[in-house]
Amino acid sequence: MTDGPGHARLEARGVELAYDRRVISAHLDVAVPDGSFTVIIGPNASGKSTLLRGLARLLTPRTGQIVLDGRDIATYRPKEVARRLGLLPQSSLAPDGITVAELVARGRFPHQRLMQPWSAEDDAAVADALAATQTTALSTRPVTELSGGQRQRVWVAMVLAQRTPVVLLDEPTTYLDIAHQIELLELFAHLNREGRTLVAVLHDLNHAARYATHLVAMRDGAIVAEGPPREVITSALVEEVFGLPNVLIEDPVTGGPLIVPLGSAVAPR
Amino acid sequence: MSTIPRVEFGHRRHRIGTAGMHAILRTRSLLVGAGVVAALVVTSVLSLMTGDFSLEAGEVIAVFRGAGEGLAPTVVLEWRLPRVLAAVVLGAALAVSGALFQTLTRNPLASPDILGLSSGAFTGMLLTVLLLGTSWLLVTAGSVLGGAVAGALIYLLALRDGIEGFRFIVVGIAISAMLASANTWMLLQIEVETAMFASAWGAGSLNGVTGPQVLGAGVCVAVLLAACAVLAPGLRQLDLGDDAAAALGLRPGRVQATAVLLGVALVCVATAVVGPVAFIALAAPQIARRAAGTPYLPLTLSALLGGWLLLVSDFVAQHLLPVTLPAGVVTVVLGGAFLVWMIVRELRR
């Protein structure tokens, strides 16, 4: 293990992740560095989302354990986990007719008690989450009437209202146009700089290269490489992980790596 | 203390109670609730006034103030009140049961009468009548058991990592159809007199409801509804999808199983007393939700509305039709119309 206990709030130690009889990952050791924006990349069916589900306790590992703040995550009460760790799932349902503020307020569930369903702190958390995602002006609108980009920001606001130090994001930018993708990634980078530890599954390698502070590359349920993007991303690694011939150039904006795929249909210069 | 930023929700919210113990209610829900309670009171008084021995509203009120004269106290408290209370309590039980199943399956068509729980209760009742006897205790136990077995069967057959709404409904409809044919076969096998007794029960009627029955059912329903109130916040989170609900600190499987258990228990208690009454469980939660404009099925309003609907149906069946019919017949007619309207609406979406 590269990091000893205490350096990572969230860790998978020798976990086997499986659905029924289908084993996705036989043996995984991953540590999420504290304060990092960790991005998990890999081709489809490489086990990225499964790992995230395991880390979020949605999937119980068959062997090994997920360790959150020094304790096996299985030993926490569910609401206790939800006060430390938030997750934006790949697909969620917005109840018919729910307004933006009501949906964001649902993120307060782990902090609420039966006889005390709403406190001043709940109000403040929702107001902050709306402000952080620039959705305050939308708060009275029904979620179903919003555009895709606005809707995703509202779901992010719901997770932020949970006020957890660690937030997991499962393909948060999928189905958004490029401008909304960047807008959202900028928001995540900002939240990360403010002190939240983020773990995201992303499909776009160049987005991962630009925004991640820690990169985890997966293939066939195993980790192929991990570390800072500038060290991890090489042309050879991308070809190994994705099977994609490519050239690596310098990102003219950040100076980091930029992957350009090679192809045969379009003649190179 | 710093100023608290106020969040605009798009509707007025009221905190009823203290900071340490309170409920959050919307203006519109409060108004609708008050309206339904008023309607309940008016309809109850009307039901207590009407019958072979007519009373004035003043006479009914006098009875409750302990100043009734002549036959009035007997008529109101012994003849008519059990029936009115049964309608309100059991209508509420059916409505909440419907709200639980509709929330679980995320489908407005899922109600205990469509899922086969009522047919199951009827099967249990018929088997009891056929094999054991017709005392109300036996019939009650038989129908509760029948509904519970049908509920367990649907739950087990439909379960595959959590409950998926559509599979739950399809399995329920299949079980319902099988049980309904078994019921018809049994009715044809038994003696005419027993069959008539069973058929009358099977239509859903408040005829012959007694005080002790209402008391027993009332206690059961009160306990079950209290449990539903505890479950309600978690149940609402399920609307976000199982993953999001779990990520927010819920155990979706456990909440779903508890909701099925409570839903089956509520419908079994109601069916045991009045027989299978259609429509209330299906319609009350949907009407309550539309009236209050909430993004979820409001349990309290569903209960109030369900109680009122069964009371009105029974009133119509007893007094407004040329022949006295079981209340279940009135609710079936209303329910058929409502179901067609719902299906048309779903298909247009």
XYZ file of C-alpha atoms in Angstrom:
618
model
C 0.000 0.000 0.000
C 1.406 3.382 -0.940
C -0.448 5.396 1.674
C -0.656 4.319 5.267
C -3.916 4.594 7.148
C -4.726 8.187 8.045
C -3.684 9.618 4.681
C -6.849 8.508 3.008
C -10.369 9.004 4.349
C -11.706 6.487 1.873
C -9.972 3.277 0.902
C -10.719 -0.091 -0.662
C -8.619 -2.835 0.904
C -8.416 -6.075 -1.018
C -12.029 -5.971 -2.141
C -13.735 -8.393 -4.489
C -16.697 -6.724 -6.199
C -19.327 -8.855 -7.918
C -22.949 -8.870 -9.056
C -24.513 -12.282 -8.373
C -22.015 -14.629 -10.007
C -20.333 -12.074 -12.249
C -17.085 -10.955 -10.654
C -16.165 -7.454 -11.803
C -13.009 -6.922 -9.754
C -11.237 -9.817 -8.089
C -8.873 -7.888 -5.877
C -8.681 -4.103 -5.616
C -6.638 -1.821 -3.415
C -7.407 1.869 -3.907
C -6.843 4.810 -1.638
C -8.489 8.154 -2.303
C -5.963 10.800 -1.232
C -7.488 13.287 1.189
C -8.344 16.590 -0.481
C -7.838 15.207 -3.975
C -10.013 15.377 -7.071
C -9.620 11.730 -7.978
C -10.847 10.697 -11.413
C -11.378 7.088 -12.431
C -10.965 6.405 -16.145
C -11.211 3.262 -18.226
C -13.144 1.737 -21.117
C -16.778 0.640 -20.814
C -17.230 -2.364 -18.513
C -13.850 -1.862 -16.861
C -15.429 -1.732 -13.412
C -15.250 2.039 -12.786
C -18.842 2.512 -11.697
C -18.760 -0.763 -9.776
C -15.786 0.503 -7.805
C -17.649 3.738 -7.096
C -20.710 1.772 -5.964
C -18.485 -0.245 -3.675
C -16.904 2.894 -2.224
C -20.368 4.372 -1.634
C -21.629 1.214 0.091
C -24.236 0.571 -2.590
C -22.483 -2.714 -3.329
C -21.110 -4.853 -0.517
C -17.705 -6.343 -1.336
C -17.527 -10.145 -1.129
C -14.146 -10.053 0.500
C -11.987 -7.240 1.823
C -13.352 -4.001 3.166
C -14.074 -0.397 2.328
C -12.572 1.829 4.998
C -14.092 5.242 5.690
C -12.354 7.483 8.217
C -10.458 4.545 9.678
C -13.428 2.203 10.134
C -15.004 -0.503 7.987
C -17.861 1.224 6.165
C -20.157 -1.759 6.887
C -20.016 -0.980 10.613
C -21.570 2.495 10.228
C -25.276 3.199 10.384
C -26.514 4.171 6.885
C -27.312 7.774 7.864
C -23.875 8.108 9.440
C -22.234 7.125 6.135
C -24.482 9.612 4.349
C -23.258 12.404 6.640
C -19.651 11.700 5.640
C -19.946 10.623 2.033
C -22.249 11.832 -0.726
C -22.927 10.210 -4.088
C -24.387 11.487 -7.327
C -25.628 8.275 -9.001
C -25.626 7.782 -12.749
C -29.382 7.956 -12.925
C -31.817 9.422 -10.446
C -35.516 10.117 -10.665
C -36.997 13.544 -10.062
C -40.487 13.031 -8.592
C -43.221 14.543 -10.765
C -43.848 18.193 -9.960
C -41.035 18.563 -7.410
C -39.481 22.023 -7.311
C -35.729 22.649 -7.375
C -35.570 23.693 -3.720
C -37.629 20.688 -2.614
C -35.328 18.301 -4.463
C -32.206 19.929 -3.026
C -33.810 19.734 0.431
C -34.047 15.945 0.015
C -30.265 15.958 0.414
C -30.786 16.889 4.079
C -32.365 13.512 4.858
C -29.329 12.039 6.698
C -29.315 15.050 9.057
C -33.016 14.979 9.885
C -34.983 13.283 12.606
C -38.598 12.181 12.598
C -39.890 14.815 15.002
C -37.467 17.439 13.710
C -37.785 17.414 9.944
C -36.424 20.925 9.345
C -33.874 23.112 11.141
C -32.160 26.438 10.503
C -29.092 24.427 9.503
C -31.124 22.599 6.847
C -32.262 25.933 5.468
C -28.701 27.273 5.388
C -27.342 24.112 3.742
C -29.953 24.241 0.981
C -29.383 27.964 0.412
C -25.602 27.405 0.194
C -25.969 24.465 -2.173
C -28.254 26.464 -4.457
C -25.825 29.376 -4.437
C -22.776 27.186 -5.110
C -24.404 25.654 -8.171
C -25.958 28.938 -9.316
C -29.470 27.542 -9.122
C -30.899 29.952 -6.526
C -32.924 31.734 -9.207
C -34.431 28.390 -10.281
C -35.463 27.311 -6.771
C -39.236 27.520 -7.310
C -39.209 25.900 -10.774
C -40.324 22.278 -11.305
C -37.222 20.138 -11.973
C -38.836 18.395 -14.951
C -39.085 21.725 -16.795
C -35.345 22.420 -16.658
C -32.758 21.836 -19.385
C -30.333 18.930 -19.030
C -27.491 21.160 -17.870
C -29.623 22.929 -15.266
C -31.047 19.660 -14.038
C -27.593 18.144 -13.485
C -26.547 21.247 -11.519
C -29.639 20.790 -9.326
C -28.710 17.153 -8.610
C -25.201 18.304 -7.713
C -26.808 20.863 -5.387
C -28.763 18.058 -3.713
C -25.519 16.180 -3.006
C -23.860 19.396 -1.765
C -26.771 20.057 0.603
C -25.776 16.779 2.247
C -22.637 18.696 3.389
C -20.294 15.730 3.241
C -16.501 16.094 3.158
C -16.283 13.363 0.488
C -18.399 13.394 -2.688
C -18.539 10.620 -5.299
C -19.771 11.429 -8.813
C -20.750 8.698 -11.261
C -20.355 10.007 -14.838
C -21.677 13.453 -13.912
C -21.049 15.000 -17.338
C -22.549 12.307 -19.573
C -25.383 13.544 -21.848
C -24.395 17.206 -21.453
C -23.090 19.427 -24.240
C -19.444 20.495 -24.059
C -20.110 23.918 -22.562
C -22.200 22.443 -19.757
C -19.613 19.710 -19.199
C -16.858 22.280 -18.678
C -19.129 24.428 -16.508
C -19.768 21.455 -14.248
C -16.100 20.398 -14.128
C -15.124 23.964 -13.210
C -17.659 23.773 -10.381
C -16.144 20.487 -9.176
C -12.613 21.941 -9.322
C -13.847 24.892 -7.286
C -15.494 22.638 -4.690
C -12.287 20.606 -4.505
C -10.203 23.727 -3.884
C -12.613 24.654 -1.095
C -11.626 21.435 0.650
C -13.955 18.677 -0.497
C -12.485 15.358 -1.562
C -14.042 14.342 -4.879
C -14.041 11.031 -6.713
C -15.520 11.064 -10.212
C -15.918 8.547 -12.996
C -15.332 10.395 -16.280
C -15.379 9.187 -19.870
C -13.493 12.074 -21.432
C -9.765 11.497 -21.016
C -8.867 15.097 -21.759
C -11.269 16.325 -19.089
C -9.745 13.857 -16.661
C -6.236 14.979 -17.602
C -7.115 18.612 -17.070
C -9.160 18.530 -13.867
C -7.982 15.511 -11.875
C -5.335 15.855 -9.193
C -5.157 12.073 -8.896
C -5.928 9.654 -11.705
C -6.887 5.997 -11.491
C -6.857 4.050 -14.775
C -8.818 0.791 -14.814
C -9.130 -2.074 -17.233
C -10.910 -5.429 -16.799
C -11.669 -4.686 -13.171
C -8.059 -4.010 -12.233
C -6.057 -0.840 -11.718
C -3.500 -0.326 -14.449
C -1.964 2.910 -13.215
C -2.561 5.668 -10.683
C -1.015 8.964 -9.768
C -0.971 12.595 -10.902
C -2.295 12.925 -14.498
C 0.919 14.385 -15.904
C 2.822 11.346 -14.723
C 0.225 8.715 -15.446
C -1.022 9.696 -18.885
C 1.268 8.515 -21.630
C 0.503 7.529 -25.186
C 1.428 3.932 -24.344
C -0.901 3.837 -21.325
C -3.871 5.149 -23.297
C -3.231 2.510 -25.955
C -2.930 -0.184 -23.296
C -6.043 0.815 -21.368
C -8.372 1.782 -24.207
C -6.747 -0.046 -27.139
C -6.699 3.285 -28.942
C -3.699 4.324 -31.071
C -3.078 7.988 -30.337
C -0.626 10.837 -30.189
C -0.056 12.829 -27.090
C 0.474 16.575 -27.397
C 0.815 19.409 -24.970
C -2.483 21.056 -24.005
C -2.024 24.605 -25.353
C -4.007 25.989 -22.394
C -2.663 24.124 -19.379
C 0.564 22.587 -20.652
C -0.721 19.173 -19.516
C -1.236 16.100 -21.696
C -3.825 16.187 -24.502
C -4.782 12.955 -26.231
C -5.514 12.994 -29.951
C -6.776 9.693 -31.358
C -5.302 8.247 -34.537
C -7.663 6.717 -37.039
C -7.573 5.176 -40.478
C -10.705 6.672 -42.093
C -9.358 10.195 -42.081
C -5.947 10.576 -43.710
C -3.356 12.146 -41.426
C -1.525 15.261 -42.503
C -27.395 34.457 15.972
C -26.808 35.191 12.333
C -29.655 35.692 9.916
C -30.822 32.522 8.249
C -31.022 32.635 4.462
C -34.564 31.810 3.464
C -35.016 29.304 0.691
C -37.833 29.875 -1.795
C -39.590 26.523 -2.260
C -42.321 27.661 -4.620
C -44.998 27.178 -1.967
C -45.671 28.353 1.578
C -44.441 26.030 4.311
C -45.529 26.126 7.922
C -43.760 24.712 10.916
C -46.351 23.319 13.291
C -44.821 22.799 16.759
C -41.553 23.783 18.406
C -37.998 23.730 17.020
C -37.404 20.444 18.829
C -40.581 18.701 17.726
C -42.577 19.773 14.724
C -44.073 18.956 11.367
C -43.647 20.920 8.153
C -46.879 21.488 6.271
C -47.805 23.388 3.137
C -50.626 25.943 3.044
C -52.414 24.038 0.313
C -52.207 20.703 2.148
C -53.580 22.351 5.285
C -56.513 23.858 3.375
C -57.332 20.609 1.571
C -57.064 18.716 4.860
C -59.421 21.130 6.602
C -61.878 20.817 3.698
C -61.905 17.020 3.821
C -62.322 17.005 7.612
C -65.299 19.358 7.272
C -66.818 17.112 4.599
C -66.236 14.094 6.854
C -68.058 15.727 9.747
C -71.007 16.818 7.603
C -71.337 13.411 5.922
C -71.054 11.630 9.276
C -73.843 13.703 10.803
C -75.949 13.136 7.679
C -75.361 9.375 7.917
C -76.304 9.382 11.600
C -79.537 11.284 10.786
C -80.705 9.144 7.895
C -82.482 5.799 7.984
C -85.803 4.174 8.838
C -85.852 6.234 12.011
C -85.034 9.771 10.819
C -83.464 12.298 13.132
C -82.809 16.019 12.906
C -79.206 17.240 12.934
C -79.932 18.892 16.292
C -81.032 15.571 17.772
C -77.816 13.854 16.630
C -75.683 16.618 18.127
C -77.707 16.451 21.346
C -76.870 12.738 21.643
C -73.135 13.520 21.544
C -73.607 16.187 24.218
C -75.315 13.566 26.388
C -78.750 15.125 26.035
C -80.457 12.728 23.627
C -84.082 11.845 24.211
C -86.157 8.726 23.598
C -84.757 6.271 21.059
C -82.230 8.755 19.653
C -79.176 7.634 21.704
C -79.768 3.976 20.821
C -80.254 4.760 17.121
C -77.236 7.007 16.875
C -74.723 5.292 19.159
C -75.661 1.651 18.749
C -77.208 1.299 15.315
C -75.460 3.870 13.182
C -72.191 5.017 14.772
C -70.303 1.695 14.390
C -71.081 1.738 10.697
C -69.947 5.338 10.239
C -66.739 4.733 12.200
C -66.074 1.537 10.258
C -66.416 3.398 6.959
C -64.037 6.177 8.036
C -61.394 3.953 9.671
C -61.374 1.253 7.020
C -61.570 3.716 4.139
C -58.487 5.363 5.617
C -56.749 1.987 5.932
C -57.473 1.117 2.300
C -56.334 4.526 1.054
C -53.006 4.400 2.906
C -52.436 0.844 1.734
C -52.954 2.048 -1.837
C -50.578 4.966 -1.297
C -47.890 2.575 -0.004
C -48.127 0.244 -3.006
C -48.295 3.107 -5.488
C -45.220 4.739 -3.937
C -43.304 1.444 -3.869
C -44.009 0.614 -7.479
C -43.898 4.244 -8.647
C -47.080 3.413 -10.532
C -50.549 4.900 -9.933
C -52.237 1.674 -11.059
C -50.799 -0.421 -8.249
C -53.467 -0.857 -5.634
C -54.243 -3.805 -3.387
C -57.451 -4.618 -5.286
C -55.554 -4.832 -8.588
C -52.562 -6.639 -7.070
C -54.695 -9.548 -5.890
C -54.605 -8.907 -2.148
C -58.378 -8.483 -2.012
C -58.848 -11.633 -4.080
C -56.479 -13.400 -1.715
C -58.471 -12.263 1.298
C -61.657 -13.465 -0.400
C -60.004 -16.834 -1.120
C -59.055 -17.104 2.540
C -62.584 -16.227 3.579
C -64.129 -18.771 1.194
C -61.791 -21.529 2.353
C -62.722 -20.743 5.950
C -66.436 -20.790 5.202
C -66.025 -23.987 3.220
C -63.924 -25.856 5.766
C -64.497 -24.307 9.189
C -67.563 -22.151 9.617
C -69.080 -18.698 9.316
C -68.447 -17.076 12.696
C -67.005 -13.608 12.190
C -63.837 -14.370 14.113
C -63.062 -17.304 11.833
C -63.961 -15.337 8.720
C -61.768 -12.462 9.887
C -58.804 -14.725 10.572
C -59.295 -16.533 7.276
C -59.409 -13.404 5.166
C -56.418 -11.826 6.932
C -54.435 -14.995 6.354
C -55.551 -15.200 2.712
C -54.498 -11.608 2.014
C -51.194 -12.098 3.801
C -50.368 -15.254 1.849
C -51.232 -13.532 -1.438
C -49.057 -10.559 -0.425
C -46.110 -12.772 0.527
C -46.441 -14.693 -2.734
C -46.392 -11.525 -4.841
C -43.478 -10.100 -2.878
C -41.374 -13.256 -3.212
C -42.157 -13.797 -6.891
C -41.488 -10.159 -7.783
C -38.357 -9.743 -5.676
C -35.055 -9.599 -7.512
C -32.534 -7.210 -5.979
C -35.161 -4.879 -4.705
C -38.652 -4.278 -5.946
C -39.128 -3.240 -9.534
C -42.523 -1.593 -9.925
C -43.706 -3.041 -13.182
C -42.775 -6.640 -12.347
C -44.546 -6.294 -8.999
C -47.750 -5.163 -10.730
C -47.668 -7.830 -13.464
C -47.078 -10.587 -10.905
C -49.886 -9.123 -8.779
C -52.345 -9.063 -11.668
C -51.495 -12.679 -12.550
C -52.008 -13.822 -8.946
C -55.216 -11.814 -8.793
C -56.602 -13.512 -11.911
C -55.715 -16.974 -10.622
C -57.290 -16.339 -7.231
C -60.415 -14.804 -8.776
C -61.039 -17.943 -10.816
C -60.406 -20.118 -7.776
C -62.928 -17.996 -5.873
C -65.587 -18.425 -8.586
C -65.001 -22.181 -8.623
C -65.376 -22.377 -4.852
C -68.580 -20.306 -4.907
C -70.036 -22.807 -7.356
C -69.094 -25.754 -5.164
C -70.623 -24.652 -1.879
C -74.265 -24.723 -0.758
C -76.513 -21.942 -1.961
C -77.005 -20.355 1.454
C -73.300 -20.242 2.255
C -72.600 -18.991 -1.259
C -75.042 -16.129 -0.795
C -73.429 -15.178 2.497
C -70.004 -15.330 0.882
C -71.114 -13.362 -2.179
C -72.586 -10.599 -0.058
C -69.310 -10.398 1.865
C -67.378 -10.531 -1.409
C -69.169 -7.474 -2.765
C -67.829 -5.366 0.091
C -70.524 -4.247 2.473
C -70.816 -2.442 5.779
C -74.069 -4.246 6.601
C -73.895 -5.957 9.942
C -70.734 -4.259 11.158
C -70.757 -4.473 14.962
C -69.241 -2.303 17.690
C -66.617 -4.840 18.875
C -65.513 -5.436 15.272
C -65.021 -1.717 14.719
C -63.118 -1.367 17.971
C -60.768 -4.233 17.109
C -60.178 -3.009 13.584
C -59.777 0.581 14.816
C -56.978 -0.363 17.214
C -55.155 -2.353 14.498
C -55.509 0.459 11.974
C -54.300 3.083 14.474
C -51.139 1.088 15.221
C -50.473 0.439 11.527
C -51.026 4.087 10.568
C -48.623 5.218 13.301
C -46.005 2.876 11.830
C -46.705 4.351 8.382
C -46.111 7.854 9.743
C -42.673 6.761 10.988
C -41.894 5.181 7.621
C -43.160 8.130 5.528
C -39.984 10.291 5.250
C -37.924 7.309 4.093
C -40.634 6.189 1.729
C -40.582 9.610 0.087
C -36.826 9.308 -0.477
C -37.463 6.142 -2.507
C -39.026 8.378 -5.166
C -35.500 9.535 -6.044
C -34.491 6.049 -7.191
C -32.996 3.257 -5.089
C -29.364 4.350 -5.561
C -29.957 7.978 -4.624
C -32.084 6.905 -1.650
C -29.364 4.525 -0.444
C -26.691 7.193 -0.900
C -28.776 9.467 1.337
C -28.693 6.979 4.182
C -31.698 4.767 3.585
C -31.817 0.978 3.359
C -34.180 0.771 0.371
C -34.774 -2.987 0.675
C -35.778 -2.713 4.307
C -38.087 0.267 3.705
C -39.723 -1.532 0.775
C -40.263 -4.721 2.759
C -41.730 -2.765 5.688
C -44.039 -0.857 3.354
C -45.279 -4.089 1.753
C -45.888 -5.560 5.196
C -47.830 -2.492 6.392
C -49.763 -2.232 3.126
C -50.800 -5.891 3.244
C -51.739 -5.634 6.929
C -53.900 -2.545 6.369
C -55.781 -4.046 3.463
C -56.244 -7.332 5.329
C -57.776 -5.611 8.355
C -60.136 -3.612 6.150
C -61.094 -6.585 4.017
C -61.681 -8.787 7.029
C -64.380 -6.414 8.272
C -66.053 -5.082 5.142
C -64.968 -7.519 2.450
C -63.048 -6.514 -0.642
C -63.941 -2.879 -1.390
C -62.530 -1.650 -4.665
C -61.535 1.858 -5.827
C -60.753 3.546 -2.488
C -57.145 2.318 -2.382
C -56.666 3.121 -6.052
C -58.197 6.561 -6.193
C -57.849 8.242 -2.801
C -54.030 8.708 -2.912
C -54.125 10.044 -6.478
C -56.962 12.478 -5.740
C -55.213 13.606 -2.531
C -51.968 14.233 -4.382
C -53.624 16.242 -7.139
C -55.672 18.264 -4.657
C -52.645 19.127 -2.514
C -50.208 19.531 -5.425
C -47.457 17.563 -3.676
C -44.669 15.718 -5.544
C -45.407 12.591 -3.472
C -48.538 10.745 -2.311
C -49.545 12.440 0.964
C -50.431 9.718 3.488
C -52.492 11.797 5.926
C -54.613 13.373 3.225
C -55.050 9.999 1.507
C -56.317 8.556 4.781
C -58.826 11.382 5.334
C -60.020 11.241 1.746
C -60.295 7.445 1.775
C -62.414 7.585 4.922
C -64.685 10.162 3.379
C -65.014 8.280 0.067
C -66.079 5.042 1.752
C -68.526 6.950 3.972
C -70.094 8.664 0.967
C -70.211 5.407 -1.025
C -71.955 3.664 1.835
C -74.414 6.548 2.190
C -75.231 6.419 -1.510
C -75.575 2.638 -1.439
C -77.880 2.721 1.593
C -80.069 5.729 1.029
C -79.834 7.276 -2.415
C -80.362 4.253 -4.639
C -83.825 2.724 -5.219
C -82.595 -0.609 -3.793
C -80.134 -0.968 -0.912
C -76.817 -2.235 -2.276
C -73.474 -3.112 -0.691
C -71.122 -0.093 -0.593
C -68.633 -2.140 -2.614
C -70.958 -2.004 -5.618
C -70.949 1.801 -5.559
C -67.165 1.951 -5.226
C -66.728 -0.554 -8.078
C -68.788 1.629 -10.410
C -66.881 4.758 -9.427
C -63.617 2.804 -9.532
C -64.211 1.458 -13.007
C -64.704 4.972 -14.331
C -61.650 6.251 -12.470
C -59.480 3.362 -13.699
C -60.426 3.962 -17.335
C -59.661 7.662 -16.920
C -56.284 6.868 -15.332
C -55.261 4.387 -18.038
C -56.213 6.834 -20.787
C -54.190 9.526 -19.041
C -51.153 7.251 -18.592
C -51.264 6.185 -22.241
C -51.383 9.785 -23.443
C -48.208 10.711 -21.605
